[in-house]
CSV table of C-alpha atoms in Angstrom, one decimal:
chain,number,residue,atom,x,y,z
T,1277,MET,CA,-6.9,-17.8,35.0
T,1278,ALA,CA,-5.3,-16.2,32.0
T,1279,LYS,CA,-1.5,-16.0,32.0
T,1280,TYR,CA,-1.5,-12.5,30.6
T,1281,ASP,CA,-3.8,-9.5,30.9
T,1282,TYR,CA,-4.1,-9.3,27.1
T,1283,ASP,CA,-3.7,-11.6,24.1
T,1284,LEU,CA,-2.4,-8.6,22.2
T,1285,PHE,CA,-1.2,-5.2,23.3
T,1286,VAL,CA,-0.8,-2.5,20.6
T,1287,ILE,CA,1.5,0.5,21.3
T,1288,GLY,CA,0.3,3.3,19.0
T,1289,ALA,CA,-3.2,4.1,17.8
T,1290,GLY,CA,-2.4,5.3,14.3
T,1291,SER,CA,-3.8,3.8,11.1
T,1292,GLY,CA,-1.7,0.7,11.3
T,1293,GLY,CA,-2.1,0.0,15.0
T,1294,VAL,CA,-5.9,0.6,15.0
T,1295,ARG,CA,-6.5,-1.7,12.0
T,1296,ALA,CA,-4.5,-4.5,13.6
T,1297,ALA,CA,-6.2,-4.0,17.0
T,1298,ARG,CA,-9.7,-4.0,15.5
T,1299,LEU,CA,-9.1,-7.1,13.4
T,1300,ALA,CA,-7.5,-9.0,16.3
T,1301,ALA,CA,-10.3,-8.0,18.7
T,1302,MET,CA,-12.9,-9.1,16.2
T,1303,SER,CA,-11.3,-12.5,16.1
T,1304,GLY,CA,-12.0,-12.9,19.8
T,1305,ALA,CA,-8.7,-11.8,21.2
T,1306,ARG,CA,-8.4,-9.7,24.3
T,1307,VAL,CA,-6.8,-6.5,22.9
T,1308,GLY,CA,-5.4,-3.4,24.7
T,1309,VAL,CA,-4.2,-0.3,22.9
T,1310,ALA,CA,-2.0,2.6,24.3
T,1311,GLU,CA,-1.8,6.0,22.6
T,1312,GLU,CA,0.1,8.9,24.2
T,1313,HIS,CA,-1.5,11.6,22.0
T,1314,ARG,CA,-4.8,11.6,20.0
T,1315,VAL,CA,-6.1,8.5,18.4
T,1316,GLY,CA,-5.7,8.5,14.6
T,1317,GLY,CA,-1.9,8.9,14.4
T,1318,THR,CA,0.1,11.2,12.2
T,1319,CYS,CA,-2.2,10.8,9.1
T,1320,VAL,CA,-5.4,11.8,10.8
T,1321,ILE,CA,-4.2,14.3,13.4
T,1322,ARG,CA,-1.1,16.1,11.9
T,1323,GLY,CA,-0.5,14.6,8.5
T,1324,CYS,CA,-2.2,13.7,5.3
T,1325,VAL,CA,-5.8,14.5,6.2
T,1326,PRO,CA,-5.4,18.0,7.6
T,1327,LYS,CA,-2.7,18.7,5.0
T,1328,LYS,CA,-5.1,17.8,2.2
T,1329,PHE,CA,-7.7,20.2,3.7
T,1330,MET,CA,-5.0,22.9,3.6
T,1331,VAL,CA,-4.2,22.0,0.0
T,1332,TYR,CA,-7.8,22.3,-0.9
T,1333,ALA,CA,-8.0,25.7,0.8
T,1334,SER,CA,-4.8,27.0,-0.9
T,1335,GLU,CA,-5.9,26.0,-4.4
T,1336,PHE,CA,-8.9,28.4,-4.6
T,1337,ALA,CA,-6.8,31.5,-5.4
T,1338,HIS,CA,-5.5,29.7,-8.5
T,1339,HIS,CA,-9.1,28.6,-9.4
T,1340,PHE,CA,-10.3,32.1,-9.0
T,1341,LYS,CA,-7.7,33.3,-11.4
T,1342,ILE,CA,-8.4,30.7,-14.0
T,1343,ALA,CA,-12.2,31.3,-13.6
T,1344,GLU,CA,-11.8,34.9,-15.0
T,1345,SER,CA,-10.7,33.4,-18.3
T,1346,TYR,CA,-14.0,31.4,-18.4
T,1347,GLY,CA,-16.1,34.5,-18.1
T,1348,TRP,CA,-16.5,34.6,-14.3
T,1349,SER,CA,-16.2,37.9,-12.4
T,1350,VAL,CA,-14.9,36.6,-9.1
T,1351,GLY,CA,-14.6,39.9,-7.3
T,1352,GLU,CA,-12.5,40.6,-4.2
T,1353,SER,CA,-11.7,37.5,-2.2
T,1354,ARG,CA,-10.3,37.1,1.3
T,1355,PHE,CA,-9.0,34.1,3.2
T,1356,ASP,CA,-9.7,33.7,7.0
T,1357,TRP,CA,-6.9,31.6,8.4
T,1358,PRO,CA,-8.3,31.4,12.0
T,1359,ALA,CA,-11.7,30.4,10.8
T,1360,PHE,CA,-10.3,27.7,8.5
T,1361,ILE,CA,-8.0,26.3,11.3
T,1362,ALA,CA,-11.0,26.2,13.7
T,1363,ASP,CA,-13.1,24.3,11.2
T,1364,LYS,CA,-10.2,22.0,10.3
T,1365,ASP,CA,-9.7,21.1,14.0
T,1366,LYS,CA,-13.4,20.3,14.4
T,1367,GLU,CA,-13.2,17.9,11.5
T,1368,ILE,CA,-10.0,16.2,12.8
T,1369,ALA,CA,-11.7,15.8,16.2
T,1370,ARG,CA,-14.6,14.1,14.6
T,1371,LEU,CA,-12.4,11.7,12.6
T,1372,SER,CA,-10.4,10.9,15.7
T,1373,GLY,CA,-13.6,10.2,17.6
T,1374,ILE,CA,-14.6,7.7,14.8
T,1375,TYR,CA,-11.3,5.9,15.3
T,1376,VAL,CA,-12.0,5.6,19.1
T,1377,THR,CA,-15.5,4.4,18.5
T,1378,ASN,CA,-14.4,1.8,16.0
T,1379,LEU,CA,-11.8,0.5,18.5
T,1380,GLN,CA,-14.4,0.2,21.3
T,1381,ASN,CA,-17.0,-1.4,19.0
T,1382,ALA,CA,-14.5,-4.1,18.1
T,1383,GLY,CA,-14.0,-4.8,21.8
T,1384,ALA,CA,-10.5,-3.3,22.2
T,1385,GLU,CA,-9.6,-1.4,25.4
T,1386,LEU,CA,-8.0,2.0,24.9
T,1387,VAL,CA,-5.6,3.6,27.3
T,1388,HIS,CA,-4.3,7.2,26.8
T,1389,ALA,CA,-0.8,6.8,28.1
T,1390,LYS,CA,2.8,6.7,27.0
T,1391,ALA,CA,3.8,3.0,26.8
T,1392,ARG,CA,7.2,1.5,27.6
T,1393,LEU,CA,8.4,-2.1,27.3
T,1394,THR,CA,10.0,-3.4,30.5
T,1395,ASP,CA,10.4,-6.9,29.1
T,1396,ALA,CA,9.1,-8.9,26.1
T,1397,HIS,CA,5.7,-9.4,27.7
T,1398,THR,CA,5.3,-6.4,30.0
T,1399,VAL,CA,4.3,-2.8,29.2
T,1400,ALA,CA,4.5,0.0,31.7
T,1401,LEU,CA,1.9,2.7,31.1
T,1402,GLU,CA,2.6,6.2,32.4
T,1403,GLY,CA,0.0,7.1,35.0
T,1404,HIS,CA,-1.5,3.6,35.0
T,1405,ASP,CA,-0.7,0.1,36.2
T,1406,GLN,CA,1.6,-2.0,34.0
T,1407,VAL,CA,0.0,-4.7,31.9
T,1408,THR,CA,1.2,-8.0,30.4
T,1409,ALA,CA,0.5,-9.4,27.0
T,1410,ASP,CA,1.1,-12.6,25.2
T,1411,LYS,CA,1.8,-10.7,22.0
T,1412,ILE,CA,2.9,-7.1,21.4
T,1413,LEU,CA,2.6,-4.9,18.3
T,1414,ILE,CA,4.5,-1.7,18.0
T,1415,ALA,CA,2.9,0.9,15.7
T,1416,THR,CA,4.3,4.3,17.0
T,1417,GLY,CA,5.0,5.7,13.5
T,1418,GLY,CA,7.5,8.5,12.9
T,1419,ARG,CA,8.1,12.1,13.8
T,1420,PRO,CA,9.7,15.1,12.2
T,1421,TRP,CA,13.5,15.2,12.2
T,1422,SER,CA,15.4,18.4,12.9
T,1423,PRO,CA,19.2,19.1,13.3
T,1424,LEU,CA,19.3,19.6,17.0
T,1425,GLU,CA,22.7,21.1,16.9
T,1426,LEU,CA,21.7,24.0,14.7
T,1427,PRO,CA,21.9,27.4,16.4
T,1428,GLY,CA,18.5,29.0,16.6
T,1429,LEU,CA,16.6,25.8,16.0
T,1430,GLU,CA,14.2,26.8,18.8
T,1431,HIS,CA,12.9,29.6,16.6
T,1432,THR,CA,11.7,27.2,13.9
T,1433,ILE,CA,8.7,25.0,13.5
T,1434,SER,CA,8.2,21.5,12.0
T,1435,SER,CA,5.2,20.2,10.1
T,1436,ASN,CA,3.5,19.5,13.4
T,1437,GLU,CA,3.3,23.1,14.3
T,1438,ALA,CA,2.4,24.3,10.8
T,1439,PHE,CA,-1.2,22.9,11.4
T,1440,HIS,CA,-1.7,25.2,14.4
T,1441,LEU,CA,-0.1,28.6,13.5
T,1442,PRO,CA,-2.1,31.3,15.3
T,1443,GLN,CA,-1.9,33.5,12.2
T,1444,LEU,CA,-0.9,33.2,8.6
T,1445,PRO,CA,2.7,34.6,8.1
T,1446,LYS,CA,3.5,37.1,5.3
T,1447,ARG,CA,6.8,35.3,4.6
T,1448,ILE,CA,8.0,31.8,5.2
T,1449,VAL,CA,11.2,29.9,4.5
T,1450,ILE,CA,10.8,26.1,4.2
T,1451,ALA,CA,13.9,23.9,4.5
T,1452,GLY,CA,13.6,20.6,2.8
T,1453,GLY,CA,13.2,18.9,-0.6
T,1454,GLY,CA,10.9,16.0,0.2
T,1455,TYR,CA,7.2,15.7,-0.3
T,1456,ILE,CA,6.3,17.4,3.0
T,1457,ALA,CA,8.4,20.5,2.2
T,1458,VAL,CA,7.0,20.6,-1.4
T,1459,GLU,CA,3.4,20.3,-0.3
T,1460,PHE,CA,3.6,23.0,2.4
T,1461,ALA,CA,5.4,25.3,-0.1
T,1462,GLY,CA,2.4,24.9,-2.4
T,1463,ILE,CA,0.0,25.4,0.5
T,1464,PHE,CA,1.5,28.6,1.9
T,1465,ASN,CA,2.2,30.0,-1.6
T,1466,GLY,CA,-1.4,29.4,-2.6
T,1467,LEU,CA,-2.6,31.2,0.5
T,1468,GLY,CA,-0.7,34.3,-0.5
T,1469,VAL,CA,2.4,33.8,1.7
T,1470,ASP,CA,5.8,34.9,0.2
T,1471,THR,CA,7.3,31.4,0.1
T,1472,THR,CA,10.9,30.3,-0.3
T,1473,LEU,CA,11.9,26.7,-0.5
T,1474,VAL,CA,15.5,25.9,0.3
T,1475,HIS,CA,17.1,22.5,-0.2
T,1476,ARG,CA,20.7,21.3,0.1
T,1477,GLY,CA,20.4,18.9,-2.8
T,1478,PRO,CA,20.6,19.6,-6.6
T,1479,ASN,CA,16.9,18.9,-7.1
T,1480,LEU,CA,13.7,18.3,-5.2
T,1481,LEU,CA,11.9,15.0,-4.4
T,1482,ARG,CA,14.8,12.6,-4.2
T,1483,GLY,CA,13.6,9.1,-5.1
T,1484,PHE,CA,11.2,10.2,-7.8
T,1485,ASP,CA,11.9,10.0,-11.5
T,1486,ASP,CA,14.3,12.8,-12.7
T,1487,ASN,CA,11.9,14.1,-15.3
T,1488,VAL,CA,9.2,14.4,-12.6
T,1489,ARG,CA,11.6,16.2,-10.3
T,1490,ALA,CA,12.7,18.8,-12.9
T,1491,HIS,CA,9.2,19.3,-14.2
T,1492,ALA,CA,7.6,19.8,-10.8
T,1493,ALA,CA,10.2,22.3,-9.7
T,1494,GLU,CA,9.7,24.3,-12.9
T,1495,GLU,CA,5.9,24.4,-12.6
T,1496,MET,CA,6.1,25.3,-8.9
T,1497,GLU,CA,8.3,28.3,-9.8
T,1498,LYS,CA,5.7,29.4,-12.3
T,1499,ARG,CA,3.2,29.5,-9.5
T,1500,GLY,CA,5.5,31.9,-7.6
T,1501,ILE,CA,7.4,29.7,-5.2
T,1502,LYS,CA,11.1,30.7,-5.0
T,1503,ILE,CA,13.3,27.5,-5.0
T,1504,VAL,CA,16.9,27.8,-3.8
T,1505,LEU,CA,18.9,24.6,-4.4
T,1506,GLY,CA,22.3,23.6,-3.0
T,1507,CYS,CA,21.5,25.6,0.1
T,1508,GLN,CA,21.3,24.8,3.8
T,1509,HIS,CA,21.0,26.6,7.1
T,1510,ALA,CA,24.0,27.5,9.2
T,1511,ARG,CA,21.8,29.2,11.9
T,1512,VAL,CA,18.5,31.0,12.5
T,1513,GLU,CA,18.5,34.4,14.0
T,1514,LYS,CA,15.6,36.1,15.7
T,1515,THR,CA,15.3,39.8,15.1
T,1516,ALA,CA,12.9,42.6,15.9
T,1517,SER,CA,11.2,42.2,12.5
T,1518,GLY,CA,11.1,38.4,12.3
T,1519,LEU,CA,13.7,35.7,11.5
T,1520,VAL,CA,16.8,35.6,9.5
T,1521,SER,CA,18.0,32.3,7.9
T,1522,HIS,CA,21.7,32.5,7.6
T,1523,MET,CA,22.9,29.9,5.0
T,1524,VAL,CA,26.2,28.1,4.8
T,1525,SER,CA,26.8,29.9,1.5
T,1526,GLY,CA,26.6,33.3,3.3
T,1527,GLN,CA,23.1,34.1,1.9
T,1528,ALA,CA,20.6,35.5,4.4
T,1529,LEU,CA,16.8,35.1,4.0
T,1530,GLU,CA,14.3,37.1,6.0
T,1531,SER,CA,10.9,35.7,7.0
T,1532,ASP,CA,8.3,35.6,9.7
T,1533,VAL,CA,8.4,31.8,10.0
T,1534,VAL,CA,11.1,29.2,9.3
T,1535,MET,CA,9.8,25.7,8.8
T,1536,PHE,CA,12.1,22.6,8.8
T,1537,ALA,CA,10.8,19.7,6.8
T,1538,LEU,CA,14.0,17.7,6.5
T,1539,GLY,CA,12.4,14.3,6.8
T,1540,ARG,CA,11.0,12.0,9.4
T,1541,GLU,CA,12.5,9.4,11.8
T,1542,PRO,CA,11.0,6.3,13.4
T,1543,TYR,CA,9.5,7.2,16.8
T,1544,VAL,CA,11.2,4.8,19.1
T,1545,GLU,CA,12.3,7.1,21.9
T,1546,GLY,CA,11.3,5.9,25.3
T,1547,LEU,CA,9.8,2.6,24.0
T,1548,GLY,CA,12.1,0.4,26.1
T,1549,LEU,CA,13.2,-1.6,23.1
T,1550,GLU,CA,16.5,-2.4,24.8
T,1551,ALA,CA,14.7,-3.8,27.8
T,1552,ALA,CA,12.7,-6.2,25.6
T,1553,GLY,CA,15.7,-7.0,23.4
T,1554,VAL,CA,14.1,-5.6,20.2
T,1555,ALA,CA,16.7,-4.9,17.5
T,1556,VAL,CA,16.8,-1.8,15.3
T,1557,ASN,CA,18.5,-1.3,12.0
T,1558,ALA,CA,21.2,1.1,11.0
T,1559,LYS,CA,18.6,3.9,10.5
T,1560,GLY,CA,17.1,3.4,14.0
T,1561,ALA,CA,14.0,1.7,12.7
T,1562,ILE,CA,12.6,-1.5,14.2
T,1563,ALA,CA,13.9,-4.4,12.2
T,1564,VAL,CA,11.2,-6.8,11.0
T,1565,ASP,CA,10.8,-9.8,8.6
T,1566,ASP,CA,8.4,-10.1,5.8
T,1567,TYR,CA,5.6,-10.8,8.3
T,1568,SER,CA,6.4,-7.7,10.4
T,1569,ARG,CA,7.9,-9.8,13.2
T,1570,THR,CA,10.9,-8.5,15.1
T,1571,ASN,CA,13.8,-10.6,16.4
T,1572,ILE,CA,11.7,-11.2,19.6
T,1573,GLU,CA,9.3,-14.0,18.9
T,1574,ASN,CA,6.2,-12.4,20.4
T,1575,ILE,CA,6.8,-8.8,19.3
T,1576,TRP,CA,5.8,-7.3,15.9
T,1577,ALA,CA,6.0,-3.8,14.4
T,1578,VAL,CA,4.2,-2.1,11.5
T,1579,GLY,CA,4.1,1.2,9.8
T,1580,ASP,CA,6.6,4.1,9.7
T,1581,VAL,CA,8.4,2.8,12.8
T,1582,THR,CA,9.8,0.1,10.6
T,1583,ASP,CA,10.8,2.6,7.8
T,1584,ARG,CA,9.8,0.3,4.9
T,1585,ILE,CA,7.3,2.4,2.8
T,1586,ASN,CA,6.1,5.3,4.9
T,1587,LEU,CA,2.6,5.6,3.6
T,1588,THR,CA,-0.7,5.3,5.6
T,1589,PRO,CA,-2.3,2.7,3.3
T,1590,VAL,CA,0.9,0.6,3.6
T,1591,ALA,CA,0.7,0.7,7.5
T,1592,ILE,CA,-3.0,-0.3,7.3
T,1593,ARG,CA,-2.2,-3.2,5.0
T,1594,GLU,CA,0.7,-4.3,7.2
T,1595,GLY,CA,-1.5,-4.1,10.3
T,1596,ALA,CA,-4.2,-6.2,8.5
T,1597,ALA,CA,-1.6,-8.8,7.4
T,1598,PHE,CA,-0.3,-9.1,10.9
T,1599,ALA,CA,-3.8,-9.8,12.3
T,1600,GLU,CA,-4.5,-12.3,9.5
T,1601,THR,CA,-1.3,-14.1,10.2
T,1602,VAL,CA,-1.3,-14.1,14.0
T,1603,PHE,CA,-5.0,-14.2,15.0
T,1604,ASN,CA,-6.8,-15.7,12.0
T,1605,ASP,CA,-4.2,-18.4,11.2
T,1606,ARG,CA,-3.8,-17.2,7.6
T,1607,PRO,CA,-0.2,-16.4,7.0
T,1608,THR,CA,-0.2,-13.1,5.1
T,1609,ARG,CA,2.6,-10.7,4.1
T,1610,PHE,CA,2.0,-7.4,2.4
T,1611,ASP,CA,3.7,-7.0,-1.0
T,1612,HIS,CA,5.6,-3.8,-0.9
T,1613,ASP,CA,6.3,-3.9,-4.7
T,1614,MET,CA,4.5,-1.4,-7.1
T,1615,VAL,CA,2.9,0.7,-4.4
T,1616,ALA,CA,1.6,4.0,-5.8
T,1617,SER,CA,2.2,7.3,-4.2
T,1618,ALA,CA,1.1,10.9,-4.6
T,1619,VAL,CA,2.6,14.2,-3.8
T,1620,PHE,CA,-0.1,16.9,-3.2
T,1621,SER,CA,2.1,19.6,-4.5
T,1622,GLN,CA,0.8,22.3,-6.9
T,1623,PRO,CA,0.7,20.9,-9.5
T,1624,PRO,CA,0.2,17.4,-7.9
T,1625,ILE,CA,2.3,14.3,-8.7
T,1626,GLY,CA,1.3,10.6,-9.1
T,1627,SER,CA,3.8,7.8,-9.3
T,1628,VAL,CA,4.0,4.1,-9.3
T,1629,GLY,CA,6.8,1.7,-10.1
T,1630,MET,CA,10.4,2.4,-11.1
T,1631,SER,CA,12.0,5.6,-12.2
T,1632,GLU,CA,13.8,5.6,-15.5
T,1633,ALA,CA,17.2,5.6,-13.6
T,1634,ASP,CA,16.2,2.7,-11.3
T,1635,ALA,CA,14.8,0.7,-14.2
T,1636,ARG,CA,18.0,1.1,-16.3
T,1637,HIS,CA,20.1,0.0,-13.3
T,1638,ALA,CA,17.9,-3.0,-12.5
T,1639,LEU,CA,16.7,-4.1,-15.9
T,1640,GLY,CA,19.1,-2.9,-18.5
T,1641,LYS,CA,17.5,-1.7,-21.6
T,1642,VAL,CA,14.2,0.2,-21.3
T,1643,ASP,CA,11.8,2.1,-23.6
T,1644,ILE,CA,10.7,5.5,-22.5
T,1645,TYR,CA,7.5,7.2,-23.5
T,1646,LEU,CA,7.2,10.9,-22.5
T,1647,SER,CA,4.7,13.6,-23.2
T,1648,ARG,CA,4.6,17.3,-22.0
T,1649,PHE,CA,1.6,19.4,-22.9
T,1650,ARG,CA,-0.8,22.1,-21.8
T,1651,PRO,CA,-3.9,20.7,-20.2
T,1652,MET,CA,-7.1,21.7,-22.0
T,1653,LYS,CA,-8.4,23.8,-19.1
T,1654,TYR,CA,-5.2,25.9,-19.1
T,1655,THR,CA,-4.9,26.1,-22.8
T,1656,PHE,CA,-8.2,27.9,-23.0
T,1657,ALA,CA,-7.2,30.2,-20.2
T,1658,GLY,CA,-3.9,31.0,-21.9
T,1659,ALA,CA,-2.0,29.9,-18.8
T,1660,ASP,CA,1.6,28.7,-19.2
T,1661,GLU,CA,1.2,25.5,-17.3
T,1662,ARG,CA,2.2,22.1,-18.6
T,1663,CYS,CA,1.7,18.6,-17.3
T,1664,LEU,CA,4.0,15.6,-17.8
T,1665,ILE,CA,3.2,11.9,-18.4
T,1666,LYS,CA,6.0,9.3,-18.5
T,1667,LEU,CA,6.0,5.5,-19.0
T,1668,VAL,CA,9.0,3.3,-18.3
T,1669,VAL,CA,8.8,0.0,-20.2
T,1670,GLU,CA,11.1,-3.0,-19.9
T,1671,ALA,CA,12.4,-3.5,-23.4
T,1672,SER,CA,12.6,-7.3,-23.5
T,1673,SER,CA,9.2,-8.1,-21.9
T,1674,GLN,CA,7.4,-4.8,-22.9
T,1675,LYS,CA,6.0,-4.7,-19.4
T,1676,ILE,CA,5.3,-1.3,-18.0
T,1677,VAL,CA,7.4,-1.0,-14.9
T,1678,GLY,CA,6.8,2.7,-14.1
T,1679,CYS,CA,4.2,5.4,-14.6
T,1680,HIS,CA,4.8,9.0,-13.5
T,1681,MET,CA,2.6,12.0,-13.8
T,1682,VAL,CA,2.7,15.7,-12.9
T,1683,GLY,CA,-0.5,17.6,-13.5
T,1684,PRO,CA,-4.2,18.1,-12.6
T,1685,ASP,CA,-5.7,15.0,-10.9
T,1686,ALA,CA,-2.5,13.0,-11.2
T,1687,PRO,CA,-3.0,11.3,-7.8
T,1688,GLU,CA,-6.5,10.2,-8.8
T,1689,ILE,CA,-5.4,8.9,-12.1
T,1690,ILE,CA,-2.4,7.0,-10.8
T,1691,GLN,CA,-4.5,4.8,-8.5
T,1692,MET,CA,-6.1,3.1,-11.5
T,1693,ALA,CA,-2.9,3.0,-13.5
T,1694,ALA,CA,-1.3,1.2,-10.5
T,1695,VAL,CA,-3.9,-1.7,-10.8
T,1696,ALA,CA,-2.9,-2.5,-14.3
T,1697,ILE,CA,0.9,-2.1,-13.7
T,1698,LYS,CA,0.7,-4.3,-10.5
T,1699,MET,CA,-0.9,-7.0,-12.7
T,1700,GLY,CA,2.0,-6.9,-15.2
T,1701,VAL,CA,0.3,-5.1,-18.1
T,1702,THR,CA,2.4,-4.8,-21.3
T,1703,LYS,CA,2.6,-1.7,-23.4
T,1704,SER,CA,0.5,-3.3,-26.2
T,1705,GLN,CA,-2.2,-4.2,-23.7
T,1706,TRP,CA,-2.1,-0.7,-22.3
T,1707,ASP,CA,-2.4,0.8,-25.7
T,1708,SER,CA,-5.3,-1.4,-26.6
T,1709,THR,CA,-7.4,0.5,-24.1
T,1710,CYS,CA,-9.6,3.1,-25.8
T,1711,ALA,CA,-9.0,6.7,-24.7
T,1712,VAL,CA,-11.6,8.7,-22.8
T,1713,HIS,CA,-11.8,12.0,-24.6
T,1714,PRO,CA,-11.3,14.9,-23.9
T,1715,THR,CA,-9.3,14.1,-20.7
T,1716,LEU,CA,-5.8,14.5,-19.5
T,1717,ALA,CA,-5.6,10.8,-18.8
T,1718,GLU,CA,-6.1,9.8,-22.4
T,1719,GLU,CA,-2.5,10.7,-23.1
T,1720,LEU,CA,-1.6,7.6,-21.1
T,1721,VAL,CA,-2.8,5.3,-23.8
T,1722,THR,CA,-2.0,7.4,-26.9
T,1723,MET,CA,1.8,7.7,-26.6
T,1724,ARG,CA,3.2,5.6,-29.4
T,1725,GLU,CA,6.6,7.2,-30.1
T,1726,LYS,CA,9.5,6.3,-27.9
T,1727,PHE,CA,11.2,9.2,-26.2
T,1728,VAL,CA,14.8,9.9,-27.3
T,1729,PRO,CA,16.8,12.5,-25.4
T,1730,THR,CA,18.2,15.3,-27.4
T,1731,GLY,CA,21.8,15.2,-26.1
T,1732,LEU,CA,20.9,16.7,-22.7
T,1733,GLY,CA,20.5,13.3,-21.0
T,1734,ALA,CA,17.4,11.5,-19.8
T,1735,ALA,CA,16.1,14.5,-17.9
T,1736,ALA,CA,16.0,16.6,-21.1
């Protein structure tokens, strides 16, 4: 008779948990999975996938405008928010169902329940009997963070609710400066909503290269997004005509919806980490080693709940590495270096490697190659839109250690750039690649002159 009910029990059926569960089950392990919401996690249900659909929907107004310069008579257009939301929800339900089917086909057992550790081997399942497991993997992801002490917070929404608004607002105030705030600002603005983005910092997108941050903000404002920096909420007041955002500065902004996108936090509430003895770090994330193992020998954690690199593909790779290590006897750890990322802002951003500031701090002398230009499509249309491409090169080795782009198709382009940079490509090797003409991406391999700031600093 087996000592435990399961060889592995996974708490959380997002991308990382599902990948780990499937691979472990396919190795012959008895695997159970608990999910308190819908299978698929943040990315599939209330994150990158539905948000990308919303980005697509919001871009058409800009496309229609540009089309007129190419001889098209577009005519009157109208956007049907309820119809779009209904179709989006159908597609998300279909994708969630695929995740469920894949789990079941692999042989894993799925329980829809909130899970809580009662000790290192026992999991209490809300509404079900408790189960025991030899090994436990925590993959509960993250959730939106909001300032709970803020007066009027109950009148605001987070990114979760933004996917299910009953109607499209005429005016919205979005608080935040990270990629979620920036992306939703582009979405609502593109759909015709009067959009104001407020951020307490001096610039948007902390952690990205400074040239990227400045350029993206400038281009977003050209699209009609109002950006207010050095500004944060003191309270939110509900009035007969909508909401009023009262700022610490004394400024007041009226809108129909106030959305807080101030970052995310690891979802550890109610997990019973204390009962199992699982340690968390200073940020409240589950502390793990290079193999995603916690301080408790039989408990692991992957994905956003560990707050390493909070990206869906990273969670998937961490989950796969866990399964390889623990159930296939092939010790594997995911390399978190040189992971590319994209911001589906408007215009979009692609980035991999070090920013200029980080490279100077870590490596000393660096060479910078930077180009700003109007894309061919917009030059013909007479539009005042520019893209930016920047390479950061270690001076001594001439290895490219950072590549950053703002402009059309940047997320698609950065994926292939990341392959070369991950392999340690040098600037001369990079330049030896023949350009594909006429494309925006050809500028990547035709930059020969080093960029020298003109007295305004590196962000000039």
